[in-house]
Amino acid sequence: MSDLLIENISQIVSGDIEQPLVEGDTVLIREGRMAAIGARDDISAGDVEHVIDANGCMLWPGLIDSHVHPVVGDFTPRQQAMNFIESCLHGGVTQMISAGEVHIPGRPKDASGLKALAILTAKTFENARPGGVKVMGGGLLLHPDLTEGDFEEMAYAGVKHLGEIGLGPVHDWKLAATMTGWAHNNHMKVMMHIGGASIPGSDVVGADAAITVQPDVASHLNGGPTAAPLADIERIILETNAALEVIQCGNVPALRDIVILIKKHKALDRLIIGTDMPSGTGVIPLGILRTMSWVSALGDVPPEQAVAMATGNTARVYDLPAGRIAPGLEADLVLVDTPVGSQAKDALETLRIGDTPAVAAVLIDGVVKVNISRNTPPPQRRPSIPWLAAGGH
Ligand SMILES: [Zn+2]
């Protein structure tokens, strides 16, 4: 991994919701991590090998999709689509969290099979990153026969979290709460399906269930795809400490009402953004960008805070060494701009008015993975990446 300087950035958006805008026009990357951020004249780049001229594009952290349903590799049997993860990379996504590998053909229904599936998918995505995207696979689906020893074994094997409680065969919320305790004892995070049943065999889950279980993430509050009553959402905000997720494949007016409610309760630092795809709704490579613009435009949230909800807020929930533009963190970054023809003057205003921003470049661990997205509309400003223009790298 070579050293890299990105200069002539119009605005650095940090991904930190407490301080979302950072001074400076330059970021220095060494060995795949950010080494310095600030004004060009204040950064001693030395003999840096590669320079990207951002040419006035903004720099955001790489987007983290907090809710996907992959299986193994870059294929989804639910929509018989190939390379959907790589397609999301072109929507600015550099990391994804599995909410459970529910679509795998012949999905096991017993404890040993679900345990094996979680270990397998955690390991396969650890070993192979589709398009370079970091996928946290192994979203364990609960089974009543799992023991605390199973959780220890899975954690040792690399399973870091539970997929949505409510999708598996555990329907006893007290038991789910006990297993959530076992997960936490083994440093695993826990997500919980909220709202209507998503697929045959899954549950309708309301506030009482979430308050009993106390998950780390209350998934898709605006429905996956059917939204729960707003009164239930308010109880989840007030009576749990869970991250509050809104998604693309849900109810749009409910998303607006929920974001406004979360803002009223001063809990925007708990709001995270996912897609809940692939699903029956489809494969939506621009789903995170579109949901960010819904949150900002419909929920009246400053767009730089909407960026944090798709980056730093999620990284905090899962203890990821990415998701913010700060020294020492992994250099997963997106150069963005307002698209050609948009009434917005820059990428943040693009979110504010409900348009979809243009992705000009995507970097993962400091390596350029996308140079002009094939999926977003084209940016008004184009970064100069000379070694790629020359056909190198
Ligand atoms: Zn769900």
Short mmCIF file of C-alpha atoms and ligand atoms in Angstrom, two decimals:
data_model
loop_
_atom_site.label_atom_id
_atom_site.label_comp_id
_atom_site.label_asym_id
_atom_site.label_seq_id
_atom_site.Cartn_x
_atom_site.Cartn_y
_atom_site.Cartn_z
CA MET A 1 0.00 0.00 0.00
CA SER A 2 1.58 3.21 -1.16
CA ASP A 3 1.33 6.65 0.39
CA LEU A 4 -1.22 9.02 -1.07
CA LEU A 5 -2.16 12.67 -0.79
CA ILE A 6 -5.64 14.00 -1.63
CA GLU A 7 -5.62 17.77 -2.14
CA ASN A 8 -8.01 20.53 -3.28
CA ILE A 9 -10.92 19.07 -1.30
CA SER A 10 -13.69 21.68 -1.03
CA GLN A 11 -15.06 20.37 2.28
CA ILE A 12 -14.10 17.50 4.57
CA VAL A 13 -17.13 15.91 6.27
CA SER A 14 -15.85 14.01 9.29
CA GLY A 15 -18.53 11.39 10.00
CA ASP A 16 -18.45 12.55 13.65
CA ILE A 17 -21.95 13.80 14.43
CA GLU A 18 -20.67 16.01 17.26
CA GLN A 19 -18.27 17.83 14.93
CA PRO A 20 -19.33 16.96 11.38
CA LEU A 21 -17.31 19.55 9.44
CA VAL A 22 -13.50 19.59 9.52
CA GLU A 23 -11.22 22.47 8.51
CA GLY A 24 -8.80 21.74 5.72
CA ASP A 25 -8.46 20.76 2.08
CA THR A 26 -5.95 17.90 2.26
CA VAL A 27 -5.71 14.36 3.62
CA LEU A 28 -2.47 12.37 3.78
CA ILE A 29 -2.70 8.58 3.73
CA ARG A 30 0.13 6.28 4.78
CA GLU A 31 -0.05 2.47 4.77
CA GLY A 32 -3.80 2.49 4.19
CA ARG A 33 -4.62 4.76 7.11
CA MET A 34 -5.12 8.49 7.42
CA ALA A 35 -1.96 10.14 8.74
CA ALA A 36 -2.81 13.86 8.58
CA ILE A 37 -5.80 16.07 7.85
CA GLY A 38 -5.76 19.83 7.37
CA ALA A 39 -4.56 22.69 5.18
CA ARG A 40 -2.17 21.74 2.36
CA ASP A 41 0.53 24.13 3.61
CA ASP A 42 0.47 22.58 7.09
CA ILE A 43 0.94 18.99 5.93
CA SER A 44 4.45 17.78 5.16
CA ALA A 45 3.85 15.07 2.61
CA GLY A 46 7.56 14.47 1.94
CA ASP A 47 8.14 12.03 -0.87
CA VAL A 48 4.51 10.94 -1.21
CA GLU A 49 4.14 8.63 -4.19
CA HIS A 50 0.63 9.46 -5.45
CA VAL A 51 -1.42 12.69 -5.45
CA ILE A 52 -5.13 12.97 -6.19
CA ASP A 53 -6.36 16.44 -7.13
CA ALA A 54 -9.94 16.41 -5.81
CA ASN A 55 -10.64 19.43 -7.99
CA GLY A 56 -13.22 20.81 -5.55
CA CYS A 57 -15.09 17.60 -4.75
CA MET A 58 -16.03 16.95 -1.10
CA LEU A 59 -14.51 14.14 0.95
CA TRP A 60 -16.74 11.92 3.08
CA PRO A 61 -15.92 8.74 4.98
CA GLY A 62 -16.80 5.59 3.03
CA LEU A 63 -20.45 4.75 3.65
CA ILE A 64 -21.35 1.84 5.94
CA ASP A 65 -24.56 -0.03 5.15
CA SER A 66 -25.78 -1.17 8.58
CA HIS A 67 -28.29 -3.67 7.18
CA VAL A 68 -27.71 -6.09 4.29
CA HIS A 69 -28.75 -9.70 3.68
CA PRO A 70 -25.88 -11.34 1.77
CA VAL A 71 -25.22 -15.09 1.56
CA VAL A 72 -21.72 -16.13 0.45
CA GLY A 73 -19.67 -14.18 -2.09
CA ASP A 74 -21.20 -11.53 -4.32
CA PHE A 75 -24.44 -13.29 -5.28
CA THR A 76 -27.99 -12.95 -3.98
CA PRO A 77 -30.35 -15.84 -4.59
CA ARG A 78 -33.31 -13.68 -3.48
CA GLN A 79 -33.11 -11.61 -6.69
CA GLN A 80 -30.79 -13.91 -8.65
CA ALA A 81 -28.35 -11.03 -9.02
CA MET A 82 -24.58 -11.16 -9.31
CA ASN A 83 -22.11 -8.54 -8.03
CA PHE A 84 -24.59 -6.49 -6.00
CA ILE A 85 -21.93 -5.70 -3.40
CA GLU A 86 -19.53 -4.38 -6.02
CA SER A 87 -22.43 -2.37 -7.45
CA CYS A 88 -23.00 -0.78 -4.01
CA LEU A 89 -19.30 0.19 -3.98
CA HIS A 90 -20.26 2.48 -6.87
CA GLY A 91 -22.86 3.99 -4.51
CA GLY A 92 -20.07 4.97 -2.09
CA VAL A 93 -20.40 1.95 0.21
CA THR A 94 -17.11 0.63 1.59
CA GLN A 95 -18.45 -1.54 4.41
CA MET A 96 -21.60 -3.59 5.10
CA ILE A 97 -23.02 -5.32 8.17
CA SER A 98 -24.97 -8.54 7.59
CA ALA A 99 -28.34 -8.63 9.34
CA GLY A 100 -28.42 -12.40 8.85
CA GLU A 101 -27.74 -14.71 5.90
CA VAL A 102 -31.42 -15.62 5.66
CA HIS A 103 -31.53 -16.08 1.89
CA ILE A 104 -29.05 -18.93 1.67
CA PRO A 105 -30.69 -21.78 -0.28
CA GLY A 106 -31.63 -24.61 2.09
CA ARG A 107 -31.05 -22.43 5.14
CA PRO A 108 -30.43 -24.68 8.16
CA LYS A 109 -33.22 -24.82 10.71
CA ASP A 110 -31.27 -26.41 13.59
CA ALA A 111 -28.81 -24.95 16.11
CA SER A 112 -25.70 -26.68 14.75
CA GLY A 113 -26.54 -25.62 11.19
CA LEU A 114 -27.17 -21.97 12.12
CA LYS A 115 -23.95 -21.93 14.16
CA ALA A 116 -22.03 -23.39 11.23
CA LEU A 117 -23.60 -20.87 8.84
CA ALA A 118 -22.57 -17.93 11.03
CA ILE A 119 -18.98 -19.18 11.28
CA LEU A 120 -18.81 -19.95 7.54
CA THR A 121 -20.12 -16.55 6.42
CA ALA A 122 -18.01 -14.62 8.95
CA LYS A 123 -14.91 -16.39 7.63
CA THR A 124 -15.67 -16.25 3.90
CA PHE A 125 -16.27 -12.50 3.93
CA GLU A 126 -13.18 -12.02 6.11
CA ASN A 127 -11.16 -13.89 3.46
CA ALA A 128 -12.71 -12.35 0.33
CA ARG A 129 -13.97 -8.79 -0.04
CA PRO A 130 -16.30 -8.40 -3.05
CA GLY A 131 -15.05 -5.42 -5.04
CA GLY A 132 -12.93 -4.56 -2.00
CA VAL A 133 -15.98 -3.92 0.22
CA LYS A 134 -15.56 -4.99 3.84
CA VAL A 135 -18.53 -7.20 4.74
CA MET A 136 -19.16 -8.19 8.36
CA GLY A 137 -20.78 -11.56 7.66
CA GLY A 138 -21.89 -14.14 10.19
CA GLY A 139 -25.05 -12.48 11.45
CA LEU A 140 -26.06 -15.39 13.70
CA LEU A 141 -29.75 -16.35 13.68
CA LEU A 142 -30.85 -17.52 17.12
CA HIS A 143 -32.06 -21.02 17.87
CA PRO A 144 -33.46 -22.19 21.26
CA ASP A 145 -30.94 -25.06 21.43
CA LEU A 146 -27.85 -22.81 21.28
CA THR A 147 -25.82 -22.76 24.51
CA GLU A 148 -23.49 -20.19 26.06
CA GLY A 149 -20.64 -22.51 25.05
CA ASP A 150 -21.77 -22.20 21.43
CA PHE A 151 -21.50 -18.41 21.70
CA GLU A 152 -17.95 -18.71 23.08
CA GLU A 153 -17.00 -21.04 20.25
CA MET A 154 -18.51 -18.77 17.60
CA ALA A 155 -16.81 -15.68 19.01
CA TYR A 156 -13.49 -17.54 18.99
CA ALA A 157 -14.13 -18.48 15.34
CA GLY A 158 -14.70 -14.84 14.35
CA VAL A 159 -18.47 -14.29 14.66
CA LYS A 160 -18.90 -10.71 15.84
CA HIS A 161 -22.64 -10.19 15.95
CA LEU A 162 -26.18 -11.53 15.87
CA GLY A 163 -28.37 -10.96 12.84
CA GLU A 164 -31.89 -9.79 13.43
CA ILE A 165 -33.56 -11.40 16.43
CA GLY A 166 -37.07 -12.19 15.22
CA LEU A 167 -35.95 -13.80 11.93
CA GLY A 168 -34.84 -17.07 13.57
CA PRO A 169 -36.94 -19.62 15.45
CA VAL A 170 -36.61 -17.95 18.89
CA HIS A 171 -39.96 -16.32 19.70
CA ASP A 172 -39.55 -16.26 23.51
CA TRP A 173 -38.21 -12.75 24.22
CA LYS A 174 -36.94 -13.67 27.72
CA LEU A 175 -34.83 -16.41 26.14
CA ALA A 176 -33.68 -13.92 23.49
CA ALA A 177 -32.67 -11.55 26.31
CA THR A 178 -30.65 -14.33 28.00
CA MET A 179 -28.90 -15.09 24.71
CA THR A 180 -28.24 -11.37 24.19
CA GLY A 181 -26.41 -11.50 27.54
CA TRP A 182 -24.33 -14.45 26.28
CA ALA A 183 -23.57 -12.49 23.10
CA HIS A 184 -22.43 -9.46 25.09
CA ASN A 185 -20.26 -11.64 27.35
CA ASN A 186 -18.49 -12.66 24.14
CA HIS A 187 -18.18 -9.11 22.72
CA MET A 188 -20.84 -9.69 20.08
CA LYS A 189 -23.32 -6.99 19.03
CA VAL A 190 -27.02 -7.76 18.73
CA MET A 191 -29.57 -6.49 16.24
CA MET A 192 -33.32 -6.95 16.45
CA HIS A 193 -36.00 -6.86 13.77
CA ILE A 194 -38.67 -4.25 14.60
CA GLY A 195 -42.08 -4.00 12.94
CA GLY A 196 -44.14 -6.30 10.76
CA ALA A 197 -43.14 -9.79 9.65
CA SER A 198 -40.68 -9.60 6.75
CA ILE A 199 -40.86 -13.15 5.42
CA PRO A 200 -43.01 -16.18 6.22
CA GLY A 201 -41.92 -17.57 9.62
CA SER A 202 -40.64 -14.27 10.99
CA ASP A 203 -42.27 -12.29 13.79
CA VAL A 204 -44.16 -9.05 14.29
CA VAL A 205 -41.96 -7.28 16.84
CA GLY A 206 -42.99 -4.26 18.88
CA ALA A 207 -41.72 -2.14 21.76
CA ASP A 208 -42.32 -4.69 24.55
CA ALA A 209 -40.08 -7.24 22.80
CA ALA A 210 -37.29 -4.69 22.17
CA ILE A 211 -37.42 -3.43 25.78
CA THR A 212 -37.20 -7.03 27.08
CA VAL A 213 -34.26 -7.94 24.84
CA GLN A 214 -32.33 -4.61 24.94
CA PRO A 215 -30.50 -5.12 21.61
CA ASP A 216 -27.58 -2.96 20.43
CA VAL A 217 -29.49 -2.09 17.25
CA ALA A 218 -33.25 -1.67 16.82
CA SER A 219 -33.39 -2.54 13.13
CA HIS A 220 -35.40 -0.78 10.41
CA LEU A 221 -37.69 1.33 12.61
CA ASN A 222 -39.45 2.49 9.42
CA GLY A 223 -40.29 -1.11 8.55
CA GLY A 224 -38.60 -4.02 6.91
CA PRO A 225 -40.77 -3.37 4.98
CA THR A 226 -43.81 -2.84 7.29
CA ALA A 227 -43.45 -0.07 9.90
CA ALA A 228 -44.39 -0.44 13.58
CA PRO A 229 -46.67 2.20 15.22
CA LEU A 230 -44.90 5.47 16.08
CA ALA A 231 -45.87 5.04 19.76
CA ASP A 232 -43.79 1.81 19.82
CA ILE A 233 -40.85 3.62 18.23
CA GLU A 234 -41.01 6.34 20.89
CA ARG A 235 -40.87 3.71 23.66
CA ILE A 236 -37.82 2.10 21.98
CA ILE A 237 -36.13 5.52 21.86
CA LEU A 238 -36.88 6.19 25.54
CA GLU A 239 -36.63 2.72 27.12
CA THR A 240 -33.60 1.23 25.35
CA ASN A 241 -30.09 2.43 24.53
CA ALA A 242 -30.19 0.77 21.10
CA ALA A 243 -28.95 2.36 17.91
CA LEU A 244 -31.99 3.48 15.93
CA GLU A 245 -31.90 2.31 12.34
CA VAL A 246 -33.84 3.59 9.33
CA ILE A 247 -33.59 1.91 5.95
CA GLN A 248 -34.17 2.26 2.23
CA CYS A 249 -36.51 -0.73 1.84
CA GLY A 250 -39.11 0.58 4.30
CA ASN A 251 -41.95 3.06 4.70
CA VAL A 252 -40.93 6.57 3.57
CA PRO A 253 -43.46 8.72 5.53
CA ALA A 254 -42.64 6.61 8.62
CA LEU A 255 -38.95 7.37 8.09
CA ARG A 256 -39.75 11.10 8.09
CA ASP A 257 -41.85 10.85 11.27
CA ILE A 258 -39.24 8.69 13.06
CA VAL A 259 -36.33 10.99 12.20
CA ILE A 260 -38.31 13.99 13.48
CA LEU A 261 -39.16 12.05 16.67
CA ILE A 262 -35.53 11.03 17.24
CA LYS A 263 -34.49 14.66 16.74
CA LYS A 264 -37.11 15.79 19.28
CA HIS A 265 -35.60 13.39 21.82
CA LYS A 266 -32.06 14.64 21.00
CA ALA A 267 -30.92 11.16 19.99
CA LEU A 268 -29.59 11.80 16.48
CA ASP A 269 -26.25 10.31 17.61
CA ARG A 270 -28.08 6.94 17.83
CA LEU A 271 -29.52 7.10 14.31
CA ILE A 272 -27.91 4.77 11.74
CA ILE A 273 -28.74 4.16 8.07
CA GLY A 274 -29.04 0.83 6.23
CA THR A 275 -30.72 -0.55 3.13
CA ASP A 276 -32.21 -3.98 4.13
CA MET A 277 -31.33 -5.30 0.70
CA PRO A 278 -31.05 -7.66 -1.06
CA SER A 279 -34.63 -8.41 -0.09
CA GLY A 280 -38.02 -8.82 -1.67
CA THR A 281 -37.80 -5.11 -2.46
CA GLY A 282 -34.77 -5.62 -4.64
CA VAL A 283 -31.10 -4.73 -4.96
CA ILE A 284 -30.52 -0.97 -4.59
CA PRO A 285 -26.89 0.08 -5.15
CA LEU A 286 -27.63 3.75 -4.37
CA GLY A 287 -29.78 2.85 -1.35
CA ILE A 288 -27.55 4.42 1.30
CA LEU A 289 -27.15 7.70 -0.61
CA ARG A 290 -30.90 7.85 -1.24
CA THR A 291 -31.76 7.14 2.40
CA MET A 292 -29.29 9.82 3.54
CA SER A 293 -31.09 12.32 1.32
CA TRP A 294 -34.50 11.24 2.69
CA VAL A 295 -33.23 11.69 6.26
CA SER A 296 -31.90 15.16 5.49
CA ALA A 297 -34.62 16.41 3.14
CA LEU A 298 -37.70 14.86 4.78
CA GLY A 299 -36.48 14.81 8.39
CA ASP A 300 -34.98 18.33 8.25
CA VAL A 301 -31.57 17.11 9.42
CA PRO A 302 -28.37 19.01 8.50
CA PRO A 303 -26.82 16.96 5.66
CA GLU A 304 -23.42 16.70 7.36
CA GLN A 305 -25.21 14.93 10.23
CA ALA A 306 -26.92 12.60 7.75
CA VAL A 307 -23.41 11.67 6.53
CA ALA A 308 -22.45 10.76 10.11
CA MET A 309 -25.52 8.50 10.37
CA ALA A 310 -24.22 6.45 7.45
CA THR A 311 -20.61 6.41 8.69
CA GLY A 312 -19.37 7.35 12.17
CA ASN A 313 -22.54 6.49 14.08
CA THR A 314 -22.51 2.93 12.71
CA ALA A 315 -18.76 2.54 13.21
CA ARG A 316 -19.25 3.46 16.87
CA VAL A 317 -21.93 0.79 17.36
CA TYR A 318 -19.71 -1.95 15.89
CA ASP A 319 -16.30 -0.66 17.14
CA LEU A 320 -15.00 -0.35 13.56
CA PRO A 321 -11.66 1.40 12.93
CA ALA A 322 -13.27 3.38 10.07
CA GLY A 323 -16.33 5.57 9.47
CA ARG A 324 -14.71 8.90 10.34
CA ILE A 325 -12.07 11.10 8.76
CA ALA A 326 -9.52 11.18 11.56
CA PRO A 327 -5.84 10.31 11.95
CA GLY A 328 -5.14 6.61 12.48
CA LEU A 329 -8.39 5.33 11.00
CA GLU A 330 -8.64 3.17 7.88
CA ALA A 331 -8.66 5.31 4.72
CA ASP A 332 -12.10 4.27 3.45
CA LEU A 333 -13.17 7.45 1.68
CA VAL A 334 -15.55 8.83 -0.95
CA LEU A 335 -15.07 11.88 -3.15
CA VAL A 336 -18.53 13.28 -3.89
CA ASP A 337 -20.08 16.18 -5.73
CA THR A 338 -23.42 17.52 -6.82
CA PRO A 339 -24.52 15.79 -10.01
CA VAL A 340 -24.68 17.44 -13.42
CA GLY A 341 -27.98 19.31 -13.66
CA SER A 342 -28.73 19.39 -9.92
CA GLN A 343 -29.99 22.64 -8.42
CA ALA A 344 -27.67 22.03 -5.45
CA LYS A 345 -24.31 23.80 -5.31
CA ASP A 346 -22.43 20.97 -3.60
CA ALA A 347 -22.80 17.38 -2.38
CA LEU A 348 -24.23 18.34 1.02
CA GLU A 349 -26.89 20.57 -0.49
CA THR A 350 -27.65 17.70 -2.87
CA LEU A 351 -28.73 15.63 0.15
CA ARG A 352 -30.59 18.61 1.61
CA ILE A 353 -32.85 18.95 -1.45
CA GLY A 354 -33.40 15.20 -1.84
CA ASP A 355 -31.25 14.58 -4.92
CA THR A 356 -28.77 11.69 -5.05
CA PRO A 357 -25.13 12.83 -4.81
CA ALA A 358 -22.61 11.91 -7.50
CA VAL A 359 -19.78 9.57 -6.48
CA ALA A 360 -16.55 10.70 -8.15
CA ALA A 361 -14.14 8.25 -6.49
CA VAL A 362 -14.09 5.57 -3.78
CA LEU A 363 -11.02 4.48 -1.82
CA ILE A 364 -10.71 1.49 0.49
CA ASP A 365 -7.64 1.28 2.74
CA GLY A 366 -6.18 4.11 0.67
CA VAL A 367 -6.53 2.29 -2.67
CA VAL A 368 -8.74 3.77 -5.39
CA LYS A 369 -11.53 1.29 -6.18
CA VAL A 370 -13.84 3.57 -8.20
CA ASN A 371 -12.87 6.45 -10.47
CA ILE A 372 -16.24 7.98 -11.48
CA SER A 373 -19.17 5.80 -10.39
CA ARG A 374 -20.99 3.84 -13.03
CA ASN A 375 -24.20 4.00 -10.96
CA THR A 376 -24.65 7.58 -9.73
CA PRO A 377 -25.28 10.50 -12.07
CA PRO A 378 -22.01 12.14 -13.20
CA PRO A 379 -20.32 14.70 -10.91
CA GLN A 380 -19.93 18.34 -11.94
CA ARG A 381 -16.27 18.27 -10.85
CA ARG A 382 -13.94 15.38 -11.63
CA PRO A 383 -10.91 14.49 -9.54
CA SER A 384 -7.62 13.92 -11.29
CA ILE A 385 -6.10 10.51 -10.53
CA PRO A 386 -3.13 10.57 -12.91
CA TRP A 387 -1.81 7.04 -12.47
CA LEU A 388 -5.23 5.62 -13.27
CA ALA A 389 -5.66 7.94 -16.25
CA ALA A 390 -2.34 6.53 -17.42
CA GLY A 391 -3.75 3.02 -17.11
CA GLY A 392 -1.58 2.09 -14.14
CA HIS A 393 -2.16 0.67 -10.63
ZN ZN B 1 -35.85 -7.32 9.39
#
